[in-house]
Amino acid sequence: MKKSICIIGSGIAGLHLAYALKDEFDITVIERRTPEEIKEGRIMSTQVHFGSTRIREGRFNMPNWGEQSEIESIHITIGNQKLFAGMLQKPALSIDQRLHYARSMKDLAKKGVSFRLEKVDKENVEALVEGFDLIIDCTGKNGALFPFPIESELSPFLAPQRKCIVGYFTGIKANDPPGIGVTVLPGVGEMFEIPAITEQGPVTILFIMAIPNTELDVCKGVKNASEFTHAMSGAVQQFFPDVYERLDPEKFKLCDRNGFLLTAVTPVIRKPYLMVHDKLVVGCGDSVFLNDPITGQGCNLSSFCAEQLYEALIEWKHSKWDGELGESYWKRTKPFVKEVTAWTNAMTEPLPEHVVQLLLQGSQDQVKANEVAQWFADPTKAFEAFFSRLNV
Ligand SMILES: Cc1cc2nc3c(=O)[nH]c(=O)nc-3n(C[C@H](O)[C@H](O)[C@H](O)COP(=O)(O)OP(=O)(O)OC[C@H]3O[C@@H](n4cnc5c(N)ncnc54)[C@H](O)[C@@H]3O)c2cc1C
């Protein structure tokens, strides 16, 4: 008889795992929202899937989104000085999670995965443990359902380091070559400009990461889509002239009334397993590895960790699932989690001088520019650049 697994949450982590594990185990996914509710709800992220994530999506036969709106480059600007556009080795893609999750859930249901519509809470979660060989908590950033222990050395913050101000807009001409714009405004925050695909077609995501209570923190008191659009348009005009030049005021609007998001994340990293009533419970994705979105790594980290968990479960398919398996999963993921987290946390601080020098070199040398673009696709390279002694 196949072992039974319950995945709570069908986001990036839960979907990867459901696709990867469905032929080997008996899978039940519990999700609090229907595909329609997700599709018609609020945007959730800016979700850039870099090359390695797209390879894993292919490996697990997840829905293919074609080559529309592929992201080929990363444009770096510091202050008002455009430095360069570095080319990615493999194109990235940003698909509105509302579309991605809804389509994938329906596809999985057609392929025989059982879905249960239910909001699991901390009070009833223990009852689930009895019914399955393994529970995987993939509930995302609102906090794990189980008390996975915090890794304090990787979790230095007690409060959000940035306010996240995100809108999906039409009316902005794409930058050239097509890519993500990263603007760093020392002392006040950053902006990502990201080409993306939604149900309504292509959009440009504007994602301001404001240091709280600075002048870039422009959405205090904003209550609705029209106030949001007004605040974003003013911020672009004041702080991001390169984007403003490409903005058509007649056509600048949100893709739909739920196409904006105001949020903030307190990063926290947890050891992703524990035993409950003698049964193993693991976490995957933001529920256990939650970083600030400032480096755009959450989906890629969730995807990486889902693949590692898949590998561990396949290796232990015929053995007892206990703390040893949990530890094996943690050992496989910890080095990568540590490097992504260290780089991401460093990005919330002023850029170190040697990193500024590397960026300036990128404006003189396309090879260096391409190396910087690759930091986002392979964050171990960013970790090396920020922390390797050779560069200090
Ligand atoms: C503003 C912002 C911008 C971001 N930009 C990027 C980016 O550019 N690139 C990138 O890689 N990452 C980005 N991220 C991070 C990325 O979105 C997350 O890391 C990723 O979505 C995590 O996937 P997940 O599966 O862990 O959680 P989620 O995607 O949050 O999915 C969790 C799922 O669990 C369900 N759920 C939650 N609680 C329960 C419950 N109690 N019972 C049942 N179901 C439940 C939810 O409905 C949801 O479907 C961003 C995040 C934010 C906030």
Coordinates of C-alpha atoms and ligand atoms in Angstrom, one line a residue:
M1 CA 0.0 0.0 0.0
K2 CA 1.2 3.5 -0.8
K3 CA 2.2 5.7 2.1
S4 CA -0.2 8.7 2.6
I5 CA 0.9 12.3 2.6
C6 CA -1.2 15.4 3.5
I7 CA 0.0 18.7 2.1
I8 CA -1.5 21.7 3.8
G9 CA -1.5 24.7 1.4
S10 CA -1.3 24.7 -2.4
G11 CA 1.1 27.5 -3.1
I12 CA 4.6 27.2 -4.7
A13 CA 5.8 24.6 -2.2
G14 CA 2.6 22.6 -1.9
L15 CA 2.1 22.5 -5.7
H16 CA 5.7 21.4 -6.4
L17 CA 5.3 18.6 -3.9
A18 CA 1.9 17.5 -5.1
Y19 CA 3.2 17.2 -8.7
A20 CA 6.4 15.6 -7.6
L21 CA 4.9 13.0 -5.2
K22 CA 1.6 12.2 -6.7
D23 CA 2.7 9.0 -8.6
E24 CA 4.7 7.6 -5.7
F25 CA 2.4 8.3 -2.7
D26 CA -1.3 8.8 -1.9
I27 CA -1.6 12.6 -1.8
T28 CA -4.3 14.8 -0.2
V29 CA -3.9 18.6 -0.5
I30 CA -5.9 20.7 2.0
E31 CA -6.3 24.3 0.8
R32 CA -8.5 27.0 2.4
R33 CA -9.5 28.6 -0.9
T34 CA -11.1 27.3 -4.2
P35 CA -9.3 27.9 -7.5
E36 CA -12.0 30.5 -8.3
E37 CA -11.5 32.3 -5.0
I38 CA -7.8 32.5 -5.6
K39 CA -8.3 33.7 -9.2
E40 CA -10.6 36.4 -8.1
G41 CA -8.8 37.4 -5.0
R42 CA -5.9 39.7 -4.1
I43 CA -2.5 39.4 -5.7
M44 CA -0.1 37.7 -3.4
S45 CA 3.5 38.2 -4.7
T46 CA 5.7 39.3 -7.6
Q47 CA 6.9 35.7 -8.0
V48 CA 9.9 35.7 -10.4
H49 CA 10.7 32.1 -11.3
F50 CA 14.4 31.9 -12.3
G51 CA 15.9 29.3 -14.6
S52 CA 16.5 26.6 -11.9
T53 CA 12.9 26.8 -10.7
R54 CA 11.6 26.5 -14.3
I55 CA 13.8 23.4 -14.8
R56 CA 12.3 21.9 -11.7
E57 CA 8.8 22.8 -12.9
G58 CA 9.6 20.9 -16.1
R59 CA 11.0 18.0 -14.2
F60 CA 7.8 17.6 -12.2
N61 CA 5.5 18.2 -15.3
M62 CA 4.0 21.3 -13.8
P63 CA 2.0 23.5 -16.2
N64 CA 4.1 25.1 -19.0
W65 CA 3.5 28.8 -19.6
G66 CA 5.3 29.1 -23.0
E67 CA 7.7 31.8 -23.7
Q68 CA 5.5 34.9 -23.4
S69 CA 6.9 37.8 -21.4
E70 CA 10.2 36.0 -20.6
I71 CA 12.6 37.9 -18.5
E72 CA 16.0 38.0 -20.1
S73 CA 17.9 40.6 -18.1
I74 CA 18.4 42.5 -14.8
H75 CA 18.7 46.3 -15.1
I76 CA 20.6 47.9 -12.2
T77 CA 20.2 51.5 -11.1
I78 CA 21.6 53.2 -8.0
G79 CA 20.0 56.5 -7.2
N80 CA 19.3 58.1 -10.6
Q81 CA 22.3 56.5 -12.2
K82 CA 21.5 53.6 -14.6
L83 CA 24.5 51.2 -14.4
F84 CA 23.8 48.3 -16.7
A85 CA 21.6 45.5 -17.9
G86 CA 23.1 42.1 -17.1
M87 CA 21.9 39.2 -19.2
L88 CA 20.5 36.0 -17.4
Q89 CA 21.9 32.7 -18.5
K90 CA 18.3 31.3 -18.7
P91 CA 15.2 33.4 -19.0
A92 CA 13.0 33.8 -16.0
L93 CA 9.2 34.2 -15.8
S94 CA 6.6 35.8 -13.5
I95 CA 3.1 34.4 -13.7
D96 CA 0.5 35.9 -11.4
Q97 CA 0.1 33.4 -8.6
R98 CA -3.6 33.7 -8.8
L99 CA -3.5 32.3 -12.3
H100 CA -0.7 29.8 -11.5
Y101 CA -2.3 28.3 -8.4
A102 CA -5.8 28.1 -9.8
R103 CA -4.7 26.4 -13.0
S104 CA -2.4 24.0 -11.2
M105 CA -5.0 23.0 -8.6
K106 CA -7.5 22.1 -11.4
D107 CA -4.8 20.2 -13.3
L108 CA -3.8 18.2 -10.3
A109 CA -7.4 17.4 -9.4
K110 CA -7.8 16.0 -13.0
K111 CA -4.7 13.9 -12.5
G112 CA -6.2 12.2 -9.4
V113 CA -4.8 14.3 -6.5
S114 CA -7.5 14.7 -3.8
F115 CA -8.3 18.3 -2.7
R116 CA -10.0 19.2 0.6
L117 CA -11.4 22.7 1.0
E118 CA -10.7 23.6 4.6
K119 CA -8.9 26.2 6.6
V120 CA -6.7 24.1 9.0
D121 CA -6.0 25.9 12.3
K122 CA -3.6 25.3 15.2
E123 CA -6.4 23.7 17.3
N124 CA -7.5 21.0 14.7
V125 CA -4.1 20.3 13.0
E126 CA -3.0 17.7 15.5
A127 CA -6.1 15.6 14.6
L128 CA -4.8 15.4 11.1
V129 CA -1.6 13.7 12.2
E130 CA -3.3 10.5 13.0
G131 CA -4.8 10.1 9.5
F132 CA -1.6 10.3 7.4
D133 CA 1.9 8.9 7.3
L134 CA 3.3 12.4 6.9
I135 CA 2.0 16.0 7.1
I136 CA 3.8 18.7 5.1
D137 CA 3.0 22.2 6.3
C138 CA 3.1 24.5 3.2
T139 CA 0.9 27.2 4.6
G140 CA 3.2 30.1 3.6
K141 CA 4.1 33.3 5.3
N142 CA 1.3 33.6 7.9
G143 CA 3.1 31.3 10.2
A144 CA 3.5 27.5 10.4
L145 CA 0.7 25.5 12.0
F146 CA 3.2 23.5 14.0
P147 CA 5.8 24.9 16.4
F148 CA 8.9 24.3 14.2
P149 CA 11.8 25.7 16.3
I150 CA 13.2 29.1 15.2
E151 CA 16.9 29.1 14.0
S152 CA 17.9 32.2 15.9
E153 CA 21.2 32.7 14.2
L154 CA 19.4 33.0 10.8
S155 CA 16.5 35.1 12.2
P156 CA 18.0 38.4 13.4
F157 CA 14.9 40.6 12.9
L158 CA 11.9 41.2 15.2
A159 CA 10.1 43.4 12.8
P160 CA 9.7 43.9 9.0
Q161 CA 12.7 45.7 7.4
R162 CA 10.6 46.9 4.4
K163 CA 7.0 47.9 3.6
C164 CA 6.0 46.1 0.4
I165 CA 4.0 48.2 -2.0
V166 CA 3.0 46.2 -5.1
G167 CA 0.8 47.0 -8.1
Y168 CA 0.2 45.1 -11.4
F169 CA -0.1 47.9 -14.0
T170 CA -0.8 48.4 -17.7
G171 CA 0.4 51.6 -19.4
I172 CA 4.2 51.2 -18.9
K173 CA 6.5 50.5 -21.9
A174 CA 8.8 47.6 -21.3
N175 CA 12.5 48.3 -20.7
D176 CA 15.0 47.1 -23.3
P177 CA 16.2 44.3 -23.3
P178 CA 13.1 42.9 -21.6
G179 CA 13.9 42.4 -18.0
I180 CA 13.6 43.3 -14.3
G181 CA 14.5 46.8 -13.2
V182 CA 16.2 46.9 -9.8
T183 CA 16.6 50.5 -8.4
V184 CA 18.4 51.0 -5.1
L185 CA 17.7 54.4 -3.4
P186 CA 20.1 54.5 -0.5
G187 CA 18.5 55.3 2.8
V188 CA 14.8 55.0 1.6
G189 CA 14.4 51.6 -0.2
E190 CA 14.3 49.9 -3.5
M191 CA 12.0 49.3 -6.5
F192 CA 11.6 46.2 -8.7
E193 CA 9.9 46.6 -12.1
I194 CA 8.9 43.2 -13.4
P195 CA 7.2 42.1 -16.6
A196 CA 4.5 39.5 -15.7
I197 CA 1.6 37.5 -17.1
T198 CA -1.9 37.7 -15.6
E199 CA -5.3 36.4 -16.6
Q200 CA -5.9 39.7 -18.3
G201 CA -2.6 39.5 -20.3
P202 CA 0.8 41.1 -19.8
V203 CA 1.4 43.7 -17.1
T204 CA 4.3 45.5 -15.5
I205 CA 4.6 44.9 -11.8
L206 CA 5.9 47.9 -9.8
F207 CA 7.2 46.7 -6.4
I208 CA 8.4 49.4 -4.0
M209 CA 10.2 48.2 -0.9
A210 CA 10.2 51.2 1.4
I211 CA 12.2 51.5 4.6
P212 CA 9.4 52.1 7.1
N213 CA 8.7 55.8 7.8
T214 CA 11.0 57.1 5.1
E215 CA 9.7 59.3 2.3
L216 CA 9.3 56.2 0.0
D217 CA 6.8 54.8 2.5
V218 CA 4.1 56.4 0.3
C219 CA 1.0 54.2 1.0
K220 CA 0.2 55.0 4.6
G221 CA -3.6 55.3 5.0
V222 CA -4.3 54.1 1.4
K223 CA -7.6 52.3 1.4
N224 CA -8.6 51.4 -2.1
A225 CA -7.4 50.8 -5.7
S226 CA -7.8 54.4 -6.9
E227 CA -5.9 55.8 -3.9
F228 CA -3.2 53.2 -4.4
T229 CA -2.8 54.0 -8.1
H230 CA -2.6 57.7 -7.3
A231 CA 0.1 57.1 -4.6
M232 CA 2.1 54.8 -6.9
S233 CA 2.0 57.3 -9.8
G234 CA 3.3 60.1 -7.6
A235 CA 6.1 57.9 -6.2
V236 CA 7.2 56.9 -9.7
Q237 CA 7.2 60.5 -10.8
Q238 CA 9.2 61.6 -7.7
F239 CA 11.7 58.7 -7.3
F240 CA 11.9 56.6 -10.5
P241 CA 12.4 59.0 -13.5
D242 CA 13.5 56.1 -15.8
V243 CA 10.1 54.3 -15.2
Y244 CA 8.2 57.6 -15.4
E245 CA 9.6 58.3 -18.9
R246 CA 8.0 55.1 -20.1
L247 CA 4.6 55.6 -18.3
D248 CA 1.6 56.6 -20.3
P249 CA -0.7 58.5 -17.9
E250 CA -3.8 57.8 -20.0
K251 CA -3.2 54.0 -19.9
F252 CA -1.6 53.7 -16.4
K253 CA -4.0 51.6 -14.4
L254 CA -4.2 48.4 -12.3
C255 CA -5.0 45.2 -14.2
D256 CA -8.0 44.6 -11.9
R257 CA -9.3 46.0 -8.7
N258 CA -7.4 43.3 -6.7
G259 CA -4.1 44.0 -8.5
F260 CA -2.4 45.7 -5.6
L261 CA -1.0 44.6 -2.3
L262 CA 0.4 46.4 0.8
T263 CA 2.2 44.1 3.2
A264 CA 5.3 43.6 5.3
V265 CA 7.2 40.5 6.2
T266 CA 9.2 39.7 9.4
P267 CA 11.8 37.2 8.2
V268 CA 12.1 34.0 10.2
I269 CA 13.9 30.7 9.5
R270 CA 12.8 27.5 11.3
K271 CA 14.2 24.0 11.6
P272 CA 11.7 22.3 9.2
Y273 CA 10.7 19.2 11.1
L274 CA 9.4 17.9 14.3
M275 CA 7.7 14.8 15.8
V276 CA 4.1 15.0 16.8
H277 CA 2.7 12.0 18.7
D278 CA 5.6 9.9 17.3
K279 CA 4.9 11.0 13.7
L280 CA 7.1 13.1 11.5
V281 CA 5.8 16.5 10.4
V282 CA 7.8 18.7 8.0
G283 CA 7.4 22.2 6.7
C284 CA 8.3 23.5 3.2
G285 CA 8.3 27.0 1.7
D286 CA 7.6 30.2 3.5
S287 CA 6.0 28.4 6.5
V288 CA 9.6 27.5 7.6
F289 CA 11.9 29.5 5.4
L290 CA 10.6 33.0 5.3
N291 CA 12.8 35.8 3.9
D292 CA 12.2 39.4 3.1
P293 CA 11.1 39.7 -0.6
I294 CA 13.9 42.1 -1.3
T295 CA 16.0 39.6 -3.3
G296 CA 13.0 37.9 -5.0
Q297 CA 14.1 34.5 -3.8
G298 CA 11.0 33.1 -2.0
C299 CA 9.6 31.0 -4.9
N300 CA 13.0 29.8 -5.9
L301 CA 13.8 28.7 -2.3
S302 CA 10.4 27.0 -1.9
S303 CA 11.0 25.2 -5.2
F304 CA 14.5 24.1 -4.2
C305 CA 13.4 22.9 -0.8
A306 CA 10.4 21.0 -2.3
E307 CA 12.8 19.2 -4.7
Q308 CA 15.1 18.3 -1.8
L309 CA 12.1 17.0 0.3
Y310 CA 11.0 15.0 -2.7
E311 CA 14.5 13.4 -3.1
A312 CA 14.6 12.6 0.7
L313 CA 11.1 11.0 0.6
I314 CA 12.0 8.9 -2.4
E315 CA 15.2 7.7 -0.8
W316 CA 13.3 6.8 2.4
K317 CA 10.2 5.4 0.5
H318 CA 10.4 2.0 2.1
S319 CA 11.9 3.0 5.5
K320 CA 10.3 4.4 8.6
W321 CA 9.6 8.1 8.4
D322 CA 10.9 9.6 11.6
G323 CA 13.3 12.3 12.9
E324 CA 16.2 10.8 11.0
L325 CA 14.4 11.5 7.7
G326 CA 13.5 15.0 9.0
E327 CA 17.2 15.6 9.7
S328 CA 18.2 14.3 6.3
Y329 CA 15.8 16.9 4.7
W330 CA 17.2 19.7 6.8
K331 CA 20.8 18.7 6.0
R332 CA 20.0 18.8 2.3
T333 CA 18.4 22.3 2.5
K334 CA 20.3 24.1 5.2
P335 CA 23.4 25.3 3.3
F336 CA 21.3 26.8 0.6
V337 CA 18.8 28.3 3.0
K338 CA 21.7 29.8 5.0
E339 CA 23.2 31.5 1.9
V340 CA 20.0 32.8 0.5
T341 CA 19.0 34.2 3.9
A342 CA 22.4 35.8 4.6
W343 CA 22.4 37.5 1.2
T344 CA 18.8 38.6 1.6
N345 CA 19.3 40.0 5.1
A346 CA 22.4 41.8 3.9
M347 CA 20.4 43.5 1.1
T348 CA 18.2 45.1 3.8
E349 CA 21.3 47.0 5.0
P350 CA 23.3 49.6 3.2
L351 CA 25.3 48.0 0.3
P352 CA 28.9 47.2 1.4
E353 CA 31.5 49.2 -0.4
H354 CA 33.0 46.2 -2.2
V355 CA 29.6 45.3 -3.6
V356 CA 29.1 48.9 -4.8
Q357 CA 32.5 48.5 -6.6
L358 CA 31.3 45.3 -8.2
L359 CA 28.2 47.0 -9.5
L360 CA 30.2 49.9 -10.8
Q361 CA 32.5 47.4 -12.6
G362 CA 29.3 46.0 -14.2
S363 CA 28.7 49.4 -15.9
Q364 CA 32.1 49.1 -17.6
D365 CA 32.2 45.4 -18.4
Q366 CA 29.3 43.3 -19.8
V367 CA 30.8 40.1 -18.4
K368 CA 30.6 41.6 -14.8
A369 CA 27.1 42.9 -15.5
N370 CA 26.0 39.4 -16.5
E371 CA 27.6 38.0 -13.3
V372 CA 25.5 40.4 -11.2
A373 CA 22.3 39.4 -13.1
Q374 CA 23.2 35.8 -12.2
W375 CA 23.2 36.6 -8.5
F376 CA 19.4 36.6 -8.7
A377 CA 19.2 33.3 -10.6
D378 CA 21.8 31.6 -8.4
P379 CA 21.9 33.3 -5.0
T380 CA 25.0 31.2 -4.0
K381 CA 26.9 33.5 -6.4
A382 CA 25.5 36.6 -4.6
F383 CA 26.5 35.1 -1.3
E384 CA 30.0 34.6 -2.6
A385 CA 30.1 38.2 -3.9
F386 CA 28.9 39.6 -0.6
F387 CA 30.8 37.4 1.8
S388 CA 33.8 35.8 0.1
R389 CA 37.1 37.0 1.6
L390 CA 38.4 37.4 -2.0
N391 CA 36.1 40.3 -2.6
V392 CA 36.5 42.1 0.7
Ligands
LIG1 C1 5.3 41.4 -1.8 C2 6.0 40.1 -2.1 C3 6.7 40.0 -3.2 C4 7.4 38.8 -3.5 N1 8.2 38.7 -4.6 C5 8.8 37.6 -4.9 C6 9.6 37.5 -6.1 O1 9.7 38.4 -6.9 N2 10.2 36.3 -6.3 C7 10.1 35.2 -5.5 O2 10.7 34.2 -5.7 N3 9.4 35.3 -4.3 C8 8.7 36.4 -4.0 N4 8.0 36.5 -2.9 C9 7.9 35.4 -2.0 C10 7.0 34.3 -2.6 O3 5.7 34.8 -3.0 C11 6.8 33.2 -1.6 O4 8.1 32.8 -1.1 C12 6.1 32.0 -2.1 O5 4.8 32.3 -2.6 C13 6.0 30.9 -1.0 O6 5.3 29.8 -1.4 P1 4.6 28.9 -0.3 O7 4.0 27.8 -1.1 O8 5.5 28.7 0.8 O9 3.4 29.9 0.3 P2 2.2 30.6 -0.5 O10 2.5 30.9 -1.9 O11 1.8 31.7 0.5 O12 1.0 29.5 -0.4 C14 0.4 29.1 0.8 C15 -0.9 28.4 0.5 O13 -1.4 27.9 1.7 C16 -2.8 28.2 1.8 N5 -3.0 28.2 3.3 C17 -2.5 29.1 4.2 N6 -2.9 28.8 5.4 C18 -3.7 27.8 5.3 C19 -4.5 27.0 6.3 N7 -4.4 27.3 7.6 N8 -5.3 26.0 5.8 C20 -5.3 25.7 4.5 N9 -4.6 26.4 3.6 C21 -3.8 27.4 4.0 C22 -2.9 29.6 1.2 O14 -4.2 29.8 0.8 C23 -1.9 29.4 0.0 O15 -2.6 28.9 -1.2 C24 7.3 37.7 -2.6 C25 6.5 37.8 -1.5 C26 5.8 39.0 -1.2 C27 5.0 39.1 0.1

